[in-house]
């Protein structure tokens, strides 16, 4: 019987055994594998991840995939112990970062509205998104001398946050952005000017294909019915404030150890409860 969570270095060694598609799925289960909050469903997910890494060490990738699927099922259960903050994990294959959906009786009428934001400090970046139906996501990373972003750090990461949303959730009806510079690029791409990219952004292909903003520009040009709107940052707009907070959580989680997934879920639930009580949500 497995009784202890995995160490961070042990988890990373296990991920290194996996091909890219399975590694992405395992990364989404990191919190379950490395901590035990006293929740049986979380512990079951942790045990399945550990067994998946064991199967991978023997070269049995089919078994690895089945065990990761079992971990994902445990993570998505709605029977999680009260307070563990991890029920309802959305598995978003091929999209890096943490993603979730908070439970609630959110309004289903009217346009599906989303907000994105980025946070940048001391060469560490965080991006986040939230939708009016309760979906959320975040991703954080540190940069080195090979960073392809170029001089427009904040602008590029504001656009990466949009890419994270569209890849994970799909097209909302309205997308709120608090960066006027980012909005100008999104509108240009909607008009078909996909060659218009931030100055200094490295256009060389990445290991996984075209650069994120090249892919995003082409994606936006093909979307119909998506409205990009500007919202003033730090003005009290609830969806924008939620996206801003998620980006900050993602950035801090790069260097600090805390339950980013649980904190993000609680934050989104609080903001959306207020959002759907306001006339602006109608």
PDB file of C-alpha atoms in Angstrom:
ATOM      1  CA  UNK A   1       0.000   0.000   0.000  1.00  0.00           C
ATOM      2  CA  UNK A   2       1.395   3.394  -1.000  1.00  0.00           C
ATOM      3  CA  UNK A   3       1.485   5.736   1.954  1.00  0.00           C
ATOM      4  CA  UNK A   4       3.511   8.804   0.992  1.00  0.00           C
ATOM      5  CA  UNK A   5       3.398  11.445  -1.761  1.00  0.00           C
ATOM      6  CA  UNK A   6       6.163  11.760  -4.313  1.00  0.00           C
ATOM      7  CA  UNK A   7       9.035  14.172  -3.867  1.00  0.00           C
ATOM      8  CA  UNK A   8       9.284  16.941  -6.472  1.00  0.00           C
ATOM      9  CA  UNK A   9      12.527  15.517  -7.871  1.00  0.00           C
ATOM     10  CA  UNK A  10      10.950  12.050  -8.014  1.00  0.00           C
ATOM     11  CA  UNK A  11       7.946  13.441  -9.890  1.00  0.00           C
ATOM     12  CA  UNK A  12      10.162  15.255 -12.393  1.00  0.00           C
ATOM     13  CA  UNK A  13      12.185  12.100 -12.984  1.00  0.00           C
ATOM     14  CA  UNK A  14       8.953  10.234 -13.703  1.00  0.00           C
ATOM     15  CA  UNK A  15       7.751  12.884 -16.165  1.00  0.00           C
ATOM     16  CA  UNK A  16      11.103  12.687 -17.963  1.00  0.00           C
ATOM     17  CA  UNK A  17      10.356   9.030 -18.797  1.00  0.00           C
ATOM     18  CA  UNK A  18       7.222   9.954 -20.754  1.00  0.00           C
ATOM     19  CA  UNK A  19       6.625  11.003 -24.350  1.00  0.00           C
ATOM     20  CA  UNK A  20       5.309  14.533 -24.832  1.00  0.00           C
ATOM     21  CA  UNK A  21       1.594  13.716 -24.829  1.00  0.00           C
ATOM     22  CA  UNK A  22       1.737  11.641 -21.642  1.00  0.00           C
ATOM     23  CA  UNK A  23       4.105  14.122 -19.979  1.00  0.00           C
ATOM     24  CA  UNK A  24       1.566  16.917 -20.496  1.00  0.00           C
ATOM     25  CA  UNK A  25      -1.139  14.839 -18.842  1.00  0.00           C
ATOM     26  CA  UNK A  26       1.145  13.946 -15.938  1.00  0.00           C
ATOM     27  CA  UNK A  27       2.109  17.598 -15.359  1.00  0.00           C
ATOM     28  CA  UNK A  28      -1.581  18.465 -14.936  1.00  0.00           C
ATOM     29  CA  UNK A  29      -1.641  15.990 -12.026  1.00  0.00           C
ATOM     30  CA  UNK A  30       1.457  17.330 -10.266  1.00  0.00           C
ATOM     31  CA  UNK A  31      -0.332  18.542  -7.135  1.00  0.00           C
ATOM     32  CA  UNK A  32      -2.052  15.206  -6.683  1.00  0.00           C
ATOM     33  CA  UNK A  33       1.222  13.306  -7.007  1.00  0.00           C
ATOM     34  CA  UNK A  34       3.306  15.439  -4.654  1.00  0.00           C
ATOM     35  CA  UNK A  35       0.917  16.221  -1.795  1.00  0.00           C
ATOM     36  CA  UNK A  36      -1.708  14.451   0.292  1.00  0.00           C
ATOM     37  CA  UNK A  37      -4.463  16.694   1.663  1.00  0.00           C
ATOM     38  CA  UNK A  38      -6.263  13.850   3.463  1.00  0.00           C
ATOM     39  CA  UNK A  39      -8.776  13.396   0.641  1.00  0.00           C
ATOM     40  CA  UNK A  40      -9.311   9.774  -0.567  1.00  0.00           C
ATOM     41  CA  UNK A  41      -9.943  10.838  -4.165  1.00  0.00           C
ATOM     42  CA  UNK A  42      -6.766  12.932  -4.253  1.00  0.00           C
ATOM     43  CA  UNK A  43      -4.798  10.057  -2.717  1.00  0.00           C
ATOM     44  CA  UNK A  44      -6.142   7.680  -5.345  1.00  0.00           C
ATOM     45  CA  UNK A  45      -4.969  10.052  -8.090  1.00  0.00           C
ATOM     46  CA  UNK A  46      -1.544  10.270  -6.425  1.00  0.00           C
ATOM     47  CA  UNK A  47      -1.186   6.480  -6.290  1.00  0.00           C
ATOM     48  CA  UNK A  48      -2.186   6.102  -9.948  1.00  0.00           C
ATOM     49  CA  UNK A  49       0.437   8.644 -11.044  1.00  0.00           C
ATOM     50  CA  UNK A  50       3.143   6.822  -9.113  1.00  0.00           C
ATOM     51  CA  UNK A  51       2.126   3.498 -10.690  1.00  0.00           C
ATOM     52  CA  UNK A  52       2.063   5.157 -14.140  1.00  0.00           C
ATOM     53  CA  UNK A  53       5.685   6.227 -13.697  1.00  0.00           C
ATOM     54  CA  UNK A  54       6.583   2.704 -12.600  1.00  0.00           C
ATOM     55  CA  UNK A  55       4.980   1.266 -15.744  1.00  0.00           C
ATOM     56  CA  UNK A  56       6.881   3.805 -17.864  1.00  0.00           C
ATOM     57  CA  UNK A  57      10.182   2.742 -16.268  1.00  0.00           C
ATOM     58  CA  UNK A  58       9.522  -0.752 -17.629  1.00  0.00           C
ATOM     59  CA  UNK A  59       8.646   0.610 -21.059  1.00  0.00           C
ATOM     60  CA  UNK A  60       4.944  -0.248 -20.793  1.00  0.00           C
ATOM     61  CA  UNK A  61       3.458   2.947 -22.234  1.00  0.00           C
ATOM     62  CA  UNK A  62      -0.050   1.507 -22.798  1.00  0.00           C
ATOM     63  CA  UNK A  63      -0.265   0.735 -19.075  1.00  0.00           C
ATOM     64  CA  UNK A  64       1.140   4.191 -18.327  1.00  0.00           C
ATOM     65  CA  UNK A  65      -1.661   5.781 -20.320  1.00  0.00           C
ATOM     66  CA  UNK A  66      -4.316   3.703 -18.570  1.00  0.00           C
ATOM     67  CA  UNK A  67      -2.966   4.605 -15.131  1.00  0.00           C
ATOM     68  CA  UNK A  68      -2.840   8.314 -15.973  1.00  0.00           C
ATOM     69  CA  UNK A  69      -6.445   8.025 -17.155  1.00  0.00           C
ATOM     70  CA  UNK A  70      -7.328   6.494 -13.787  1.00  0.00           C
ATOM     71  CA  UNK A  71      -5.604   9.400 -12.033  1.00  0.00           C
ATOM     72  CA  UNK A  72      -7.518  11.893 -14.168  1.00  0.00           C
ATOM     73  CA  UNK A  73     -10.819  10.196 -13.317  1.00  0.00           C
ATOM     74  CA  UNK A  74     -10.015  10.419  -9.602  1.00  0.00           C
ATOM     75  CA  UNK A  75      -9.067  14.073  -9.985  1.00  0.00           C
ATOM     76  CA  UNK A  76     -12.342  14.902 -11.730  1.00  0.00           C
ATOM     77  CA  UNK A  77     -14.586  13.251  -9.151  1.00  0.00           C
ATOM     78  CA  UNK A  78     -17.064  15.518  -7.396  1.00  0.00           C
ATOM     79  CA  UNK A  79     -16.841  13.528  -4.147  1.00  0.00           C
ATOM     80  CA  UNK A  80     -13.597  15.140  -2.992  1.00  0.00           C
ATOM     81  CA  UNK A  81     -13.317  15.826   0.722  1.00  0.00           C
ATOM     82  CA  UNK A  82     -14.574  19.238   1.782  1.00  0.00           C
ATOM     83  CA  UNK A  83     -11.825  21.813   1.739  1.00  0.00           C
ATOM     84  CA  UNK A  84      -9.363  19.951  -0.444  1.00  0.00           C
ATOM     85  CA  UNK A  85     -10.177  22.396  -3.276  1.00  0.00           C
ATOM     86  CA  UNK A  86      -9.285  20.026  -6.088  1.00  0.00           C
ATOM     87  CA  UNK A  87     -12.517  18.470  -7.287  1.00  0.00           C
ATOM     88  CA  UNK A  88     -13.549  18.881 -10.899  1.00  0.00           C
ATOM     89  CA  UNK A  89     -10.130  19.093 -12.555  1.00  0.00           C
ATOM     90  CA  UNK A  90     -10.464  19.566 -16.301  1.00  0.00           C
ATOM     91  CA  UNK A  91      -8.010  17.480 -18.262  1.00  0.00           C
ATOM     92  CA  UNK A  92      -6.836  19.615 -21.174  1.00  0.00           C
ATOM     93  CA  UNK A  93      -4.549  17.472 -23.260  1.00  0.00           C
ATOM     94  CA  UNK A  94      -1.726  19.212 -25.067  1.00  0.00           C
ATOM     95  CA  UNK A  95      -2.254  22.521 -23.245  1.00  0.00           C
ATOM     96  CA  UNK A  96       0.374  23.279 -20.568  1.00  0.00           C
ATOM     97  CA  UNK A  97      -0.548  24.699 -17.182  1.00  0.00           C
ATOM     98  CA  UNK A  98      -3.269  24.024 -14.617  1.00  0.00           C
ATOM     99  CA  UNK A  99      -6.908  24.102 -15.686  1.00  0.00           C
ATOM    100  CA  UNK A 100     -10.123  23.665 -13.752  1.00  0.00           C
ATOM    101  CA  UNK A 101     -13.813  24.382 -13.556  1.00  0.00           C
ATOM    102  CA  UNK A 102     -15.558  25.478 -10.397  1.00  0.00           C
ATOM    103  CA  UNK A 103     -19.010  24.166  -9.573  1.00  0.00           C
ATOM    104  CA  UNK A 104     -21.848  26.657  -9.318  1.00  0.00           C
ATOM    105  CA  UNK A 105     -25.257  27.603 -10.645  1.00  0.00           C
ATOM    106  CA  UNK A 106     -23.867  30.083 -13.095  1.00  0.00           C
ATOM    107  CA  UNK A 107     -26.169  31.819 -15.531  1.00  0.00           C
ATOM    108  CA  UNK A 108     -26.334  30.011 -18.864  1.00  0.00           C
ATOM    109  CA  UNK A 109     -28.129  32.756 -20.795  1.00  0.00           C
ATOM    110  CA  UNK A 110     -26.391  35.633 -22.508  1.00  0.00           C
ATOM    111  CA  UNK A 111     -22.928  35.648 -24.079  1.00  0.00           C
ATOM    112  CA  UNK A 112     -20.118  33.444 -22.811  1.00  0.00           C
ATOM    113  CA  UNK A 113     -17.618  35.993 -21.528  1.00  0.00           C
ATOM    114  CA  UNK A 114     -13.953  35.381 -20.745  1.00  0.00           C
ATOM    115  CA  UNK A 115     -11.036  37.460 -19.479  1.00  0.00           C
ATOM    116  CA  UNK A 116      -7.277  36.932 -19.754  1.00  0.00           C
ATOM    117  CA  UNK A 117      -4.281  38.609 -18.156  1.00  0.00           C
ATOM    118  CA  UNK A 118      -0.525  38.320 -17.607  1.00  0.00           C
ATOM    119  CA  UNK A 119       1.825  39.069 -14.732  1.00  0.00           C
ATOM    120  CA  UNK A 120       5.553  39.718 -15.217  1.00  0.00           C
ATOM    121  CA  UNK A 121       8.214  40.346 -12.566  1.00  0.00           C
ATOM    122  CA  UNK A 122      11.933  39.613 -12.257  1.00  0.00           C
ATOM    123  CA  UNK A 123      12.067  37.349 -15.332  1.00  0.00           C
ATOM    124  CA  UNK A 124       9.157  35.255 -14.095  1.00  0.00           C
ATOM    125  CA  UNK A 125       5.840  35.225 -15.953  1.00  0.00           C
ATOM    126  CA  UNK A 126       2.349  34.101 -15.112  1.00  0.00           C
ATOM    127  CA  UNK A 127      -0.730  34.062 -17.341  1.00  0.00           C
ATOM    128  CA  UNK A 128      -4.349  33.245 -16.555  1.00  0.00           C
ATOM    129  CA  UNK A 129      -7.877  33.115 -17.904  1.00  0.00           C
ATOM    130  CA  UNK A 130     -11.403  32.750 -16.531  1.00  0.00           C
ATOM    131  CA  UNK A 131     -14.816  32.350 -18.171  1.00  0.00           C
ATOM    132  CA  UNK A 132     -18.271  33.290 -16.957  1.00  0.00           C
ATOM    133  CA  UNK A 133     -19.197  29.570 -16.897  1.00  0.00           C
ATOM    134  CA  UNK A 134     -16.511  28.779 -14.320  1.00  0.00           C
ATOM    135  CA  UNK A 135     -13.604  27.523 -16.416  1.00  0.00           C
ATOM    136  CA  UNK A 136     -10.170  28.799 -15.461  1.00  0.00           C
ATOM    137  CA  UNK A 137      -6.534  28.169 -16.245  1.00  0.00           C
ATOM    138  CA  UNK A 138      -3.084  29.425 -15.372  1.00  0.00           C
ATOM    139  CA  UNK A 139       0.519  28.838 -16.330  1.00  0.00           C
ATOM    140  CA  UNK A 140       3.776  30.172 -14.925  1.00  0.00           C
ATOM    141  CA  UNK A 141       7.426  29.899 -15.944  1.00  0.00           C
ATOM    142  CA  UNK A 142      10.808  31.577 -15.582  1.00  0.00           C
ATOM    143  CA  UNK A 143      12.841  32.732 -18.568  1.00  0.00           C
ATOM    144  CA  UNK A 144      16.521  32.393 -19.400  1.00  0.00           C
ATOM    145  CA  UNK A 145      18.870  33.874 -21.978  1.00  0.00           C
ATOM    146  CA  UNK A 146      17.232  31.774 -24.707  1.00  0.00           C
ATOM    147  CA  UNK A 147      13.807  33.331 -24.122  1.00  0.00           C
ATOM    148  CA  UNK A 148      12.221  34.025 -27.553  1.00  0.00           C
ATOM    149  CA  UNK A 149       9.843  36.714 -26.286  1.00  0.00           C
ATOM    150  CA  UNK A 150      11.873  39.730 -27.345  1.00  0.00           C
ATOM    151  CA  UNK A 151      11.698  43.201 -25.777  1.00  0.00           C
ATOM    152  CA  UNK A 152       7.889  43.404 -25.502  1.00  0.00           C
ATOM    153  CA  UNK A 153       7.630  41.044 -22.532  1.00  0.00           C
ATOM    154  CA  UNK A 154       4.276  42.163 -21.139  1.00  0.00           C
ATOM    155  CA  UNK A 155       2.599  42.477 -24.547  1.00  0.00           C
ATOM    156  CA  UNK A 156       3.696  39.030 -25.742  1.00  0.00           C
ATOM    157  CA  UNK A 157       2.560  37.390 -22.526  1.00  0.00           C
ATOM    158  CA  UNK A 158      -0.818  39.143 -22.657  1.00  0.00           C
ATOM    159  CA  UNK A 159      -1.249  37.493 -26.062  1.00  0.00           C
ATOM    160  CA  UNK A 160      -0.007  34.150 -24.740  1.00  0.00           C
ATOM    161  CA  UNK A 161      -2.773  34.301 -22.140  1.00  0.00           C
ATOM    162  CA  UNK A 162      -5.308  34.605 -24.975  1.00  0.00           C
ATOM    163  CA  UNK A 163      -3.705  31.596 -26.659  1.00  0.00           C
ATOM    164  CA  UNK A 164      -3.961  29.579 -23.434  1.00  0.00           C
ATOM    165  CA  UNK A 165      -7.688  30.323 -23.207  1.00  0.00           C
ATOM    166  CA  UNK A 166      -8.512  29.544 -26.828  1.00  0.00           C
ATOM    167  CA  UNK A 167      -6.568  26.275 -26.807  1.00  0.00           C
ATOM    168  CA  UNK A 168      -8.049  25.063 -23.528  1.00  0.00           C
ATOM    169  CA  UNK A 169     -11.649  26.264 -23.650  1.00  0.00           C
ATOM    170  CA  UNK A 170     -12.402  27.204 -27.225  1.00  0.00           C
ATOM    171  CA  UNK A 171     -14.078  30.344 -28.495  1.00  0.00           C
ATOM    172  CA  UNK A 172     -16.064  32.510 -26.064  1.00  0.00           C
ATOM    173  CA  UNK A 173     -18.494  35.117 -27.363  1.00  0.00           C
ATOM    174  CA  UNK A 174     -16.698  38.041 -25.710  1.00  0.00           C
ATOM    175  CA  UNK A 175     -13.063  38.170 -24.610  1.00  0.00           C
ATOM    176  CA  UNK A 176     -12.001  40.962 -22.266  1.00  0.00           C
ATOM    177  CA  UNK A 177      -8.412  42.220 -22.502  1.00  0.00           C
ATOM    178  CA  UNK A 178      -6.947  45.051 -20.413  1.00  0.00           C
ATOM    179  CA  UNK A 179      -3.998  45.746 -22.747  1.00  0.00           C
ATOM    180  CA  UNK A 180      -4.737  48.154 -25.592  1.00  0.00           C
ATOM    181  CA  UNK A 181      -1.544  47.084 -27.369  1.00  0.00           C
ATOM    182  CA  UNK A 182      -2.596  43.427 -27.230  1.00  0.00           C
ATOM    183  CA  UNK A 183      -6.062  44.387 -28.431  1.00  0.00           C
ATOM    184  CA  UNK A 184      -4.597  46.134 -31.494  1.00  0.00           C
ATOM    185  CA  UNK A 185      -2.812  42.937 -32.524  1.00  0.00           C
ATOM    186  CA  UNK A 186      -5.925  40.804 -31.977  1.00  0.00           C
ATOM    187  CA  UNK A 187      -8.016  43.158 -34.129  1.00  0.00           C
ATOM    188  CA  UNK A 188      -5.324  43.166 -36.840  1.00  0.00           C
ATOM    189  CA  UNK A 189      -5.320  39.369 -36.897  1.00  0.00           C
ATOM    190  CA  UNK A 190      -9.107  39.331 -37.144  1.00  0.00           C
ATOM    191  CA  UNK A 191      -8.753  41.475 -40.275  1.00  0.00           C
ATOM    192  CA  UNK A 192      -6.375  38.892 -41.731  1.00  0.00           C
ATOM    193  CA  UNK A 193      -3.074  40.689 -41.050  1.00  0.00           C
ATOM    194  CA  UNK A 194      -1.469  37.618 -39.472  1.00  0.00           C
ATOM    195  CA  UNK A 195       2.053  38.808 -40.318  1.00  0.00           C
ATOM    196  CA  UNK A 196       1.718  41.676 -37.843  1.00  0.00           C
ATOM    197  CA  UNK A 197       3.602  40.465 -34.754  1.00  0.00           C
ATOM    198  CA  UNK A 198       5.328  42.183 -31.813  1.00  0.00           C
ATOM    199  CA  UNK A 199       8.720  43.655 -32.702  1.00  0.00           C
ATOM    200  CA  UNK A 200      11.613  41.414 -31.746  1.00  0.00           C
ATOM    201  CA  UNK A 201       9.494  38.288 -31.242  1.00  0.00           C
ATOM    202  CA  UNK A 202      11.548  35.268 -32.324  1.00  0.00           C
ATOM    203  CA  UNK A 203       9.853  33.627 -35.310  1.00  0.00           C
ATOM    204  CA  UNK A 204      12.049  30.531 -35.471  1.00  0.00           C
ATOM    205  CA  UNK A 205      10.058  27.265 -35.131  1.00  0.00           C
ATOM    206  CA  UNK A 206       9.857  25.779 -31.666  1.00  0.00           C
ATOM    207  CA  UNK A 207      10.328  22.113 -30.741  1.00  0.00           C
ATOM    208  CA  UNK A 208       6.551  21.595 -30.870  1.00  0.00           C
ATOM    209  CA  UNK A 209       5.879  23.509 -34.071  1.00  0.00           C
ATOM    210  CA  UNK A 210       5.293  27.169 -34.980  1.00  0.00           C
ATOM    211  CA  UNK A 211       5.754  29.910 -32.360  1.00  0.00           C
ATOM    212  CA  UNK A 212       2.711  30.422 -30.135  1.00  0.00           C
ATOM    213  CA  UNK A 213       1.855  33.864 -31.510  1.00  0.00           C
ATOM    214  CA  UNK A 214       2.157  32.723 -35.123  1.00  0.00           C
ATOM    215  CA  UNK A 215      -0.287  29.941 -34.363  1.00  0.00           C
ATOM    216  CA  UNK A 216      -2.519  32.308 -32.409  1.00  0.00           C
ATOM    217  CA  UNK A 217      -2.633  34.871 -35.218  1.00  0.00           C
ATOM    218  CA  UNK A 218      -3.760  32.250 -37.723  1.00  0.00           C
ATOM    219  CA  UNK A 219      -6.313  30.888 -35.253  1.00  0.00           C
ATOM    220  CA  UNK A 220      -7.828  34.303 -34.533  1.00  0.00           C
ATOM    221  CA  UNK A 221      -8.097  35.041 -38.262  1.00  0.00           C
ATOM    222  CA  UNK A 222     -10.281  31.942 -38.671  1.00  0.00           C
ATOM    223  CA  UNK A 223     -12.616  32.598 -35.725  1.00  0.00           C
ATOM    224  CA  UNK A 224     -16.076  33.923 -36.445  1.00  0.00           C
ATOM    225  CA  UNK A 225     -18.261  35.694 -33.926  1.00  0.00           C
ATOM    226  CA  UNK A 226     -15.592  36.410 -31.313  1.00  0.00           C
ATOM    227  CA  UNK A 227     -15.645  39.954 -29.957  1.00  0.00           C
ATOM    228  CA  UNK A 228     -12.522  41.349 -28.319  1.00  0.00           C
ATOM    229  CA  UNK A 229     -13.254  44.147 -25.855  1.00  0.00           C
ATOM    230  CA  UNK A 230     -11.021  46.409 -23.806  1.00  0.00           C
ATOM    231  CA  UNK A 231     -11.539  46.612 -20.067  1.00  0.00           C
ATOM    232  CA  UNK A 232      -9.537  48.968 -17.881  1.00  0.00           C
ATOM    233  CA  UNK A 233      -7.203  47.017 -15.610  1.00  0.00           C
ATOM    234  CA  UNK A 234      -7.517  47.297 -11.824  1.00  0.00           C
ATOM    235  CA  UNK A 235     -10.839  49.103 -12.184  1.00  0.00           C
ATOM    236  CA  UNK A 236     -12.873  46.594 -10.184  1.00  0.00           C
ATOM    237  CA  UNK A 237     -14.191  44.606 -13.154  1.00  0.00           C
ATOM    238  CA  UNK A 238     -14.691  41.174 -11.598  1.00  0.00           C
ATOM    239  CA  UNK A 239     -13.673  38.936 -14.493  1.00  0.00           C
ATOM    240  CA  UNK A 240     -10.610  41.048 -15.202  1.00  0.00           C
ATOM    241  CA  UNK A 241      -9.659  41.052 -11.527  1.00  0.00           C
ATOM    242  CA  UNK A 242     -10.040  37.251 -11.429  1.00  0.00           C
ATOM    243  CA  UNK A 243      -7.808  36.806 -14.489  1.00  0.00           C
ATOM    244  CA  UNK A 244      -5.249  39.192 -12.996  1.00  0.00           C
ATOM    245  CA  UNK A 245      -5.228  37.237  -9.723  1.00  0.00           C
ATOM    246  CA  UNK A 246      -4.829  33.918 -11.556  1.00  0.00           C
ATOM    247  CA  UNK A 247      -1.836  35.290 -13.467  1.00  0.00           C
ATOM    248  CA  UNK A 248      -0.287  36.435 -10.188  1.00  0.00           C
ATOM    249  CA  UNK A 249      -0.866  33.017  -8.601  1.00  0.00           C
ATOM    250  CA  UNK A 250       0.807  31.362 -11.594  1.00  0.00           C
ATOM    251  CA  UNK A 251       3.832  33.669 -11.365  1.00  0.00           C
ATOM    252  CA  UNK A 252       4.250  33.201  -7.614  1.00  0.00           C
ATOM    253  CA  UNK A 253       3.878  29.426  -7.884  1.00  0.00           C
ATOM    254  CA  UNK A 254       7.087  29.287  -9.932  1.00  0.00           C
ATOM    255  CA  UNK A 255       9.180  30.177  -6.859  1.00  0.00           C
ATOM    256  CA  UNK A 256       6.841  29.576  -3.905  1.00  0.00           C
ATOM    257  CA  UNK A 257       5.354  26.327  -2.639  1.00  0.00           C
ATOM    258  CA  UNK A 258       1.609  26.508  -2.046  1.00  0.00           C
ATOM    259  CA  UNK A 259      -1.598  24.927  -3.337  1.00  0.00           C
ATOM    260  CA  UNK A 260      -1.990  27.037  -6.478  1.00  0.00           C
ATOM    261  CA  UNK A 261      -4.819  24.869  -7.823  1.00  0.00           C
ATOM    262  CA  UNK A 262      -6.863  25.049  -4.640  1.00  0.00           C
ATOM    263  CA  UNK A 263      -6.282  28.786  -4.293  1.00  0.00           C
ATOM    264  CA  UNK A 264      -7.232  29.411  -7.908  1.00  0.00           C
ATOM    265  CA  UNK A 265     -10.458  27.417  -7.602  1.00  0.00           C
ATOM    266  CA  UNK A 266     -11.526  29.249  -4.462  1.00  0.00           C
ATOM    267  CA  UNK A 267     -10.710  32.625  -5.982  1.00  0.00           C
ATOM    268  CA  UNK A 268     -12.648  31.946  -9.186  1.00  0.00           C
ATOM    269  CA  UNK A 269     -15.665  30.676  -7.248  1.00  0.00           C
ATOM    270  CA  UNK A 270     -15.710  33.852  -5.140  1.00  0.00           C
ATOM    271  CA  UNK A 271     -15.355  36.219  -8.096  1.00  0.00           C
ATOM    272  CA  UNK A 272     -17.989  34.423 -10.189  1.00  0.00           C
ATOM    273  CA  UNK A 273     -20.498  34.387  -7.346  1.00  0.00           C
ATOM    274  CA  UNK A 274     -20.258  38.177  -7.295  1.00  0.00           C
ATOM    275  CA  UNK A 275     -20.146  38.444 -11.104  1.00  0.00           C
ATOM    276  CA  UNK A 276     -23.437  36.626 -11.598  1.00  0.00           C
ATOM    277  CA  UNK A 277     -25.154  38.760  -8.981  1.00  0.00           C
ATOM    278  CA  UNK A 278     -24.319  41.992 -10.782  1.00  0.00           C
ATOM    279  CA  UNK A 279     -26.525  43.557 -13.486  1.00  0.00           C
ATOM    280  CA  UNK A 280     -23.538  43.569 -15.871  1.00  0.00           C
ATOM    281  CA  UNK A 281     -23.686  39.780 -16.058  1.00  0.00           C
ATOM    282  CA  UNK A 282     -27.167  39.824 -17.509  1.00  0.00           C
TER     283      UNK A 282
END
